[in-house]
């Protein structure tokens, strides 16, 4: 049975109680089954090989695309899962990092016509069931930086983060649900839309939302921001560009996605946010050639019950975060996204991964375990 793609399907919060309860049980069972495990012998071998290659300077510095402008390189993605064990006397977080080479897809909600003609899309309320149609191959310019992109019809910045109507979840009142939704939006804005963050600054607004009683998480993020590396890269959670390399075109970042909520595992409300952000940029000092980097982020948070667990009132637990990044140099771990431009000459190793579409929001973020880098079909 096929289903017609729709942006007006019911949100998770509108499902029948029995369906939602089953979803909650499956989710909790999945969290328990995903607890950190001892790395396999193969994983240890691969890690040691990469460490030795890096010490010898043998890892490729990154690669640019071939002659076809559509084949813009993507960046390997990583997933961070945080399992929190919160008690009345102790709060602890364990962070496990898995290298994830999946790449961003390229054109959800395709559109044709000029920027002036494009009509905005309604808010996304459910996952599309198919990739968007192809857009006209218009070249982005300083005046129309989203020309030729389906993001042309997306909302601008914060307007694209539309909160679902809050309602009580079990014993959690609607007011607490609304607070959790607003805090999650604040985290997304601070991590992906705040001009200071995007221009390479410290994402203070995003960090201020997170519960300090997840100390290992905050320590890890602090290490990533101070001393970026392969295993501690701040772009896994924050969208940051090197101001000496590129600068944004205008002040609009296109945004599309959705947010759902349900019962949390620590007496509170759990929120899942799935959003894609599109950043048009030019070189900081050079031709005014415009390119775009596309970042999709899936973030899971919880506003826990402070009367039962040792948490901070008004702060979020970050349960899990994942991302796919399209059009950013591979194998560069300096804490910034590095867009490639159509006129760049090919350098470094050729892409070995599959071609994917960074705008396709109909699929979950790839859970593969490849140590390679591929191409995106469009930017």
CSV table of C-alpha atoms in Angstrom, one decimal:
chain,number,residue,atom,x,y,z
A,1,UNK,CA,0.0,0.0,0.0
A,2,UNK,CA,1.4,3.4,-1.0
A,3,UNK,CA,0.9,6.6,0.8
A,4,UNK,CA,0.9,10.0,-0.7
A,5,UNK,CA,3.5,12.4,0.7
A,6,UNK,CA,2.0,14.9,3.0
A,7,UNK,CA,3.2,17.7,5.3
A,8,UNK,CA,-0.2,17.5,7.2
A,9,UNK,CA,0.0,14.1,8.7
A,10,UNK,CA,-0.8,13.7,12.4
A,11,UNK,CA,2.1,14.3,14.8
A,12,UNK,CA,3.3,11.7,17.3
A,13,UNK,CA,1.5,13.6,20.0
A,14,UNK,CA,-1.9,12.9,18.3
A,15,UNK,CA,-1.5,9.1,18.1
A,16,UNK,CA,-4.0,6.9,20.1
A,17,UNK,CA,-2.9,6.1,23.6
A,18,UNK,CA,-2.4,2.4,23.0
A,19,UNK,CA,-0.1,3.1,19.9
A,20,UNK,CA,1.8,5.7,21.9
A,21,UNK,CA,2.3,3.4,24.8
A,22,UNK,CA,3.6,0.7,22.5
A,23,UNK,CA,6.0,3.3,21.0
A,24,UNK,CA,7.2,4.2,24.5
A,25,UNK,CA,7.8,0.6,25.5
A,26,UNK,CA,9.8,0.0,22.3
A,27,UNK,CA,11.8,3.1,22.8
A,28,UNK,CA,12.7,2.3,26.4
A,29,UNK,CA,13.6,-1.3,25.3
A,30,UNK,CA,15.8,0.1,22.6
A,31,UNK,CA,17.6,2.4,25.0
A,32,UNK,CA,18.3,-0.4,27.4
A,33,UNK,CA,19.6,-2.6,24.6
A,34,UNK,CA,21.9,0.1,23.3
A,35,UNK,CA,23.9,0.4,26.5
A,36,UNK,CA,27.7,0.9,25.8
A,37,UNK,CA,29.5,-2.3,25.1
A,38,UNK,CA,33.2,-3.3,25.0
A,39,UNK,CA,34.6,-2.5,21.5
A,40,UNK,CA,35.1,-5.5,19.3
A,41,UNK,CA,38.6,-6.8,18.3
A,42,UNK,CA,38.0,-5.4,14.8
A,43,UNK,CA,36.9,-2.0,16.2
A,44,UNK,CA,40.1,-1.9,18.3
A,45,UNK,CA,42.2,-2.9,15.3
A,46,UNK,CA,40.6,-0.2,13.1
A,47,UNK,CA,41.1,2.5,15.8
A,48,UNK,CA,44.7,1.6,16.2
A,49,UNK,CA,45.3,1.6,12.5
A,50,UNK,CA,43.7,5.1,12.2
A,51,UNK,CA,45.8,6.3,15.1
A,52,UNK,CA,49.0,5.1,13.5
A,53,UNK,CA,48.1,6.5,10.1
A,54,UNK,CA,47.3,9.9,11.7
A,55,UNK,CA,50.7,9.8,13.5
A,56,UNK,CA,52.5,9.2,10.2
A,57,UNK,CA,50.4,11.9,8.4
A,58,UNK,CA,48.9,9.4,6.0
A,59,UNK,CA,45.3,10.3,6.4
A,60,UNK,CA,44.1,12.3,3.4
A,61,UNK,CA,43.6,16.0,4.0
A,62,UNK,CA,40.2,16.0,2.3
A,63,UNK,CA,39.0,16.0,-1.2
A,64,UNK,CA,37.1,18.2,-3.6
A,65,UNK,CA,34.8,17.3,-6.3
A,66,UNK,CA,35.2,16.3,-9.9
A,67,UNK,CA,34.1,18.5,-12.9
A,68,UNK,CA,30.4,18.0,-12.3
A,69,UNK,CA,29.2,20.7,-10.0
A,70,UNK,CA,26.5,18.5,-8.5
A,71,UNK,CA,29.1,16.2,-7.0
A,72,UNK,CA,30.0,18.1,-3.9
A,73,UNK,CA,31.7,16.2,-1.2
A,74,UNK,CA,29.9,15.4,2.0
A,75,UNK,CA,31.4,15.0,5.5
A,76,UNK,CA,31.4,11.9,7.5
A,77,UNK,CA,28.8,12.0,10.2
A,78,UNK,CA,29.0,10.9,13.8
A,79,UNK,CA,26.5,9.9,16.4
A,80,UNK,CA,26.7,10.7,20.1
A,81,UNK,CA,24.5,8.6,22.4
A,82,UNK,CA,24.3,9.6,26.0
A,83,UNK,CA,23.0,7.1,28.5
A,84,UNK,CA,22.1,8.9,31.8
A,85,UNK,CA,21.8,7.1,35.1
A,86,UNK,CA,20.2,9.6,37.4
A,87,UNK,CA,19.6,8.9,41.1
A,88,UNK,CA,18.5,10.9,44.0
A,89,UNK,CA,22.1,11.2,45.2
A,90,UNK,CA,24.1,11.0,42.0
A,91,UNK,CA,23.8,12.1,38.4
A,92,UNK,CA,26.1,10.6,35.7
A,93,UNK,CA,26.3,10.5,32.0
A,94,UNK,CA,28.3,8.2,29.7
A,95,UNK,CA,29.1,9.3,26.2
A,96,UNK,CA,29.8,6.9,23.5
A,97,UNK,CA,31.1,8.0,20.1
A,98,UNK,CA,30.6,6.0,16.9
A,99,UNK,CA,32.3,7.1,13.7
A,100,UNK,CA,29.5,7.5,11.1
A,101,UNK,CA,30.4,8.1,7.5
A,102,UNK,CA,26.9,8.6,6.2
A,103,UNK,CA,26.3,11.7,4.1
A,104,UNK,CA,23.6,14.2,3.7
A,105,UNK,CA,21.0,13.7,1.0
A,106,UNK,CA,20.2,16.6,-1.2
A,107,UNK,CA,16.8,18.0,-2.0
A,108,UNK,CA,13.7,17.6,0.2
A,109,UNK,CA,10.7,19.4,-1.1
A,110,UNK,CA,12.1,20.4,-4.5
A,111,UNK,CA,10.8,23.5,-6.2
A,112,UNK,CA,11.2,25.3,-9.5
A,113,UNK,CA,11.1,28.9,-10.4
A,114,UNK,CA,12.9,31.9,-9.1
A,115,UNK,CA,13.2,33.0,-5.5
A,116,UNK,CA,10.6,35.7,-6.0
A,117,UNK,CA,8.1,33.2,-7.3
A,118,UNK,CA,8.5,30.5,-4.7
A,119,UNK,CA,5.6,30.0,-2.3
A,120,UNK,CA,6.5,28.9,1.3
A,121,UNK,CA,5.7,25.3,2.3
A,122,UNK,CA,3.4,24.5,5.2
A,123,UNK,CA,5.1,23.3,8.4
A,124,UNK,CA,6.3,19.8,8.4
A,125,UNK,CA,4.1,17.6,10.6
A,126,UNK,CA,5.3,14.1,9.6
A,127,UNK,CA,8.2,12.6,7.7
A,128,UNK,CA,7.8,12.8,3.9
A,129,UNK,CA,7.3,9.5,2.2
A,130,UNK,CA,9.6,10.2,-0.7
A,131,UNK,CA,12.4,12.5,-1.7
A,132,UNK,CA,11.4,15.8,-3.2
A,133,UNK,CA,11.3,16.5,-6.9
A,134,UNK,CA,14.3,17.9,-8.7
A,135,UNK,CA,14.7,21.7,-8.7
A,136,UNK,CA,15.6,23.8,-11.6
A,137,UNK,CA,19.4,24.0,-11.8
A,138,UNK,CA,19.6,27.7,-11.1
A,139,UNK,CA,23.0,28.9,-9.9
A,140,UNK,CA,22.9,30.6,-6.4
A,141,UNK,CA,23.9,34.2,-6.3
A,142,UNK,CA,24.4,36.9,-3.7
A,143,UNK,CA,20.9,38.1,-4.3
A,144,UNK,CA,19.3,34.7,-4.5
A,145,UNK,CA,21.5,32.3,-2.4
A,146,UNK,CA,18.9,29.6,-2.4
A,147,UNK,CA,18.2,29.5,-6.1
A,148,UNK,CA,18.1,25.9,-7.4
A,149,UNK,CA,17.5,24.5,-4.0
A,150,UNK,CA,14.3,23.1,-2.5
A,151,UNK,CA,15.2,25.1,0.6
A,152,UNK,CA,14.0,28.1,-1.4
A,153,UNK,CA,10.5,27.4,-0.1
A,154,UNK,CA,11.6,26.6,3.5
A,155,UNK,CA,11.0,28.9,6.4
A,156,UNK,CA,13.7,31.4,7.5
A,157,UNK,CA,15.6,30.6,10.6
A,158,UNK,CA,13.6,30.2,13.8
A,159,UNK,CA,10.3,30.4,11.9
A,160,UNK,CA,11.1,26.9,10.6
A,161,UNK,CA,11.1,25.4,14.1
A,162,UNK,CA,7.3,25.1,14.7
A,163,UNK,CA,6.4,23.6,18.1
A,164,UNK,CA,3.6,21.1,18.2
A,165,UNK,CA,0.7,21.9,20.6
A,166,UNK,CA,1.6,20.8,24.1
A,167,UNK,CA,-0.6,18.4,26.0
A,168,UNK,CA,-0.1,16.4,29.2
A,169,UNK,CA,1.9,13.2,29.0
A,170,UNK,CA,0.8,10.9,31.8
A,171,UNK,CA,1.4,12.8,35.1
A,172,UNK,CA,3.4,15.5,33.3
A,173,UNK,CA,1.2,18.6,32.8
A,174,UNK,CA,1.0,20.4,29.5
A,175,UNK,CA,2.9,23.4,31.0
A,176,UNK,CA,6.0,21.2,31.6
A,177,UNK,CA,5.7,19.7,28.1
A,178,UNK,CA,5.6,23.2,26.6
A,179,UNK,CA,8.7,24.1,28.7
A,180,UNK,CA,10.5,21.1,27.3
A,181,UNK,CA,9.6,22.0,23.7
A,182,UNK,CA,10.7,25.6,24.1
A,183,UNK,CA,14.0,24.6,25.7
A,184,UNK,CA,14.7,22.2,22.9
A,185,UNK,CA,14.0,24.9,20.4
A,186,UNK,CA,16.4,27.2,22.3
A,187,UNK,CA,19.0,24.5,22.0
A,188,UNK,CA,18.5,24.1,18.3
A,189,UNK,CA,18.6,27.8,17.7
A,190,UNK,CA,21.8,28.3,19.8
A,191,UNK,CA,23.6,25.4,18.1
A,192,UNK,CA,22.6,26.1,14.5
A,193,UNK,CA,21.2,29.6,14.0
A,194,UNK,CA,22.9,31.9,16.5
A,195,UNK,CA,25.1,34.2,14.4
A,196,UNK,CA,27.9,33.9,17.0
A,197,UNK,CA,27.9,30.1,16.7
A,198,UNK,CA,27.7,30.0,12.9
A,199,UNK,CA,30.6,32.4,12.6
A,200,UNK,CA,32.8,30.1,14.7
A,201,UNK,CA,32.2,31.5,18.2
A,202,UNK,CA,31.5,29.6,21.3
A,203,UNK,CA,27.8,28.4,21.4
A,204,UNK,CA,27.1,29.9,24.8
A,205,UNK,CA,23.3,30.1,24.3
A,206,UNK,CA,23.1,26.4,23.4
A,207,UNK,CA,25.4,25.3,26.3
A,208,UNK,CA,23.3,27.3,28.7
A,209,UNK,CA,20.3,25.1,28.1
A,210,UNK,CA,22.0,21.8,29.0
A,211,UNK,CA,22.0,20.5,32.6
A,212,UNK,CA,25.3,20.9,34.3
A,213,UNK,CA,24.6,17.6,36.2
A,214,UNK,CA,25.6,15.9,33.0
A,215,UNK,CA,29.3,16.8,33.7
A,216,UNK,CA,30.9,14.3,31.3
A,217,UNK,CA,28.8,15.6,28.5
A,218,UNK,CA,29.8,19.2,29.1
A,219,UNK,CA,33.4,18.3,29.6
A,220,UNK,CA,33.4,16.5,26.3
A,221,UNK,CA,31.8,19.4,24.5
A,222,UNK,CA,34.3,21.8,26.2
A,223,UNK,CA,37.2,19.6,25.0
A,224,UNK,CA,35.8,19.6,21.4
A,225,UNK,CA,35.5,23.4,21.4
A,226,UNK,CA,39.0,24.0,22.9
A,227,UNK,CA,40.9,21.2,21.1
A,228,UNK,CA,39.0,19.7,18.2
A,229,UNK,CA,40.0,16.3,17.0
A,230,UNK,CA,38.6,13.3,15.1
A,231,UNK,CA,37.0,12.0,18.3
A,232,UNK,CA,36.0,15.4,19.7
A,233,UNK,CA,34.6,17.4,16.9
A,234,UNK,CA,32.1,20.2,17.9
A,235,UNK,CA,30.4,20.1,14.5
A,236,UNK,CA,28.7,16.9,15.7
A,237,UNK,CA,26.4,19.2,17.6
A,238,UNK,CA,27.1,22.8,16.5
A,239,UNK,CA,27.1,24.4,13.0
A,240,UNK,CA,30.3,26.4,12.9
A,241,UNK,CA,32.3,27.9,10.0
A,242,UNK,CA,35.8,29.3,10.0
A,243,UNK,CA,35.4,33.1,9.6
A,244,UNK,CA,38.9,33.3,7.9
A,245,UNK,CA,37.7,30.9,5.3
A,246,UNK,CA,34.0,31.7,4.5
A,247,UNK,CA,31.3,34.1,5.4
A,248,UNK,CA,27.5,33.8,5.3
A,249,UNK,CA,25.5,35.2,2.5
A,250,UNK,CA,23.0,37.5,4.1
A,251,UNK,CA,21.4,36.6,7.4
A,252,UNK,CA,19.0,33.9,6.4
A,253,UNK,CA,19.5,30.2,7.2
A,254,UNK,CA,16.7,28.0,5.8
A,255,UNK,CA,15.2,25.6,8.2
A,256,UNK,CA,12.8,22.6,8.0
A,257,UNK,CA,11.8,19.8,10.3
A,258,UNK,CA,9.5,18.7,13.1
A,259,UNK,CA,9.4,18.1,16.8
A,260,UNK,CA,7.6,15.3,18.7
A,261,UNK,CA,7.3,14.4,22.4
A,262,UNK,CA,6.3,11.6,24.7
A,263,UNK,CA,6.9,10.1,28.1
A,264,UNK,CA,10.5,10.3,29.3
A,265,UNK,CA,12.6,7.7,31.1
A,266,UNK,CA,13.3,9.9,34.2
A,267,UNK,CA,9.8,11.0,35.1
A,268,UNK,CA,9.6,13.8,32.7
A,269,UNK,CA,8.9,14.5,29.0
A,270,UNK,CA,11.1,13.4,26.2
A,271,UNK,CA,11.5,15.5,23.0
A,272,UNK,CA,12.8,14.4,19.6
A,273,UNK,CA,13.7,17.1,17.1
A,274,UNK,CA,14.7,16.4,13.5
A,275,UNK,CA,15.7,19.5,11.5
A,276,UNK,CA,17.7,20.4,8.4
A,277,UNK,CA,19.5,23.7,8.1
A,278,UNK,CA,20.9,25.2,4.8
A,279,UNK,CA,23.8,27.7,5.0
A,280,UNK,CA,24.7,29.7,1.9
A,281,UNK,CA,28.3,31.0,2.0
A,282,UNK,CA,31.0,32.7,0.0
A,283,UNK,CA,34.8,32.7,0.4
A,284,UNK,CA,35.9,35.2,3.0
A,285,UNK,CA,38.4,36.9,0.6
A,286,UNK,CA,37.9,36.0,-3.0
A,287,UNK,CA,35.3,35.5,-5.7
A,288,UNK,CA,31.7,36.0,-4.8
A,289,UNK,CA,30.8,32.4,-5.8
A,290,UNK,CA,28.0,31.1,-3.6
A,291,UNK,CA,27.8,27.5,-2.3
A,292,UNK,CA,25.7,25.8,0.3
A,293,UNK,CA,26.3,23.4,3.2
A,294,UNK,CA,23.3,21.3,4.4
A,295,UNK,CA,23.2,20.0,7.9
A,296,UNK,CA,20.6,17.6,9.2
A,297,UNK,CA,20.4,17.1,13.0
A,298,UNK,CA,18.4,14.7,15.1
A,299,UNK,CA,18.4,15.6,18.8
A,300,UNK,CA,16.7,13.8,21.7
A,301,UNK,CA,16.3,15.6,25.0
A,302,UNK,CA,14.4,15.1,28.3
A,303,UNK,CA,13.1,17.5,30.9
A,304,UNK,CA,13.4,15.2,33.9
A,305,UNK,CA,11.4,15.3,37.1
A,306,UNK,CA,13.5,17.3,39.6
A,307,UNK,CA,11.5,16.0,42.5
A,308,UNK,CA,12.6,12.4,41.9
A,309,UNK,CA,16.0,12.8,40.2
A,310,UNK,CA,19.0,15.0,40.8
A,311,UNK,CA,18.7,17.4,37.9
A,312,UNK,CA,18.7,21.1,37.5
A,313,UNK,CA,15.3,22.9,37.2
A,314,UNK,CA,14.8,24.4,33.8
A,315,UNK,CA,17.7,22.6,32.1
A,316,UNK,CA,17.6,19.8,29.6
A,317,UNK,CA,19.2,16.4,29.6
A,318,UNK,CA,20.8,15.7,26.2
A,319,UNK,CA,20.0,12.0,25.6
A,320,UNK,CA,21.2,11.5,22.0
A,321,UNK,CA,22.3,13.6,19.0
A,322,UNK,CA,23.1,12.6,15.5
A,323,UNK,CA,23.8,14.5,12.3
A,324,UNK,CA,24.5,14.2,8.5
A,325,UNK,CA,26.5,17.0,6.8
A,326,UNK,CA,26.5,17.7,3.1
A,327,UNK,CA,29.2,19.7,1.3
A,328,UNK,CA,32.0,19.9,3.9
A,329,UNK,CA,35.6,18.6,3.4
A,330,UNK,CA,36.2,15.1,4.7
A,331,UNK,CA,38.9,14.1,7.2
A,332,UNK,CA,39.2,17.7,8.5
A,333,UNK,CA,38.7,17.9,12.3
A,334,UNK,CA,39.5,21.4,13.3
A,335,UNK,CA,36.0,22.2,14.7
A,336,UNK,CA,34.6,23.9,11.6
A,337,UNK,CA,32.6,23.0,8.5
A,338,UNK,CA,34.5,23.5,5.3
A,339,UNK,CA,32.3,24.0,2.2
A,340,UNK,CA,33.6,23.2,-1.2
A,341,UNK,CA,32.9,25.5,-4.2
A,342,UNK,CA,32.0,24.4,-7.7
A,343,UNK,CA,35.1,26.1,-9.2
A,344,UNK,CA,37.5,24.3,-6.8
A,345,UNK,CA,40.0,21.9,-8.4
A,346,UNK,CA,39.9,18.3,-7.2
A,347,UNK,CA,42.5,17.5,-4.5
A,348,UNK,CA,43.1,14.6,-2.2
A,349,UNK,CA,41.5,11.2,-2.2
A,350,UNK,CA,38.6,10.4,-4.5
A,351,UNK,CA,35.2,9.8,-2.7
A,352,UNK,CA,34.5,6.2,-2.0
A,353,UNK,CA,31.1,6.3,-0.5
A,354,UNK,CA,27.7,6.4,-2.2
A,355,UNK,CA,26.0,9.5,-3.6
A,356,UNK,CA,23.2,10.8,-1.4
A,357,UNK,CA,20.7,13.6,-1.4
A,358,UNK,CA,21.1,16.0,1.6
A,359,UNK,CA,17.6,17.4,1.2
A,360,UNK,CA,15.8,14.0,1.4
A,361,UNK,CA,14.1,13.9,4.8
A,362,UNK,CA,12.0,10.8,4.0
A,363,UNK,CA,14.8,8.5,5.4
A,364,UNK,CA,16.3,8.2,8.8
A,365,UNK,CA,19.9,9.2,9.2
A,366,UNK,CA,22.1,6.4,7.9
A,367,UNK,CA,23.2,4.0,10.6
A,368,UNK,CA,26.0,2.5,8.5
A,369,UNK,CA,29.5,1.8,9.8
A,370,UNK,CA,31.7,2.8,6.9
A,371,UNK,CA,35.0,4.6,7.2
A,372,UNK,CA,34.7,6.5,4.0
A,373,UNK,CA,33.4,9.7,2.4
A,374,UNK,CA,30.9,10.0,-0.4
A,375,UNK,CA,29.2,12.6,-2.5
A,376,UNK,CA,26.0,14.6,-2.4
A,377,UNK,CA,23.9,14.8,-5.5
A,378,UNK,CA,23.0,18.5,-5.1
A,379,UNK,CA,23.5,21.5,-2.8
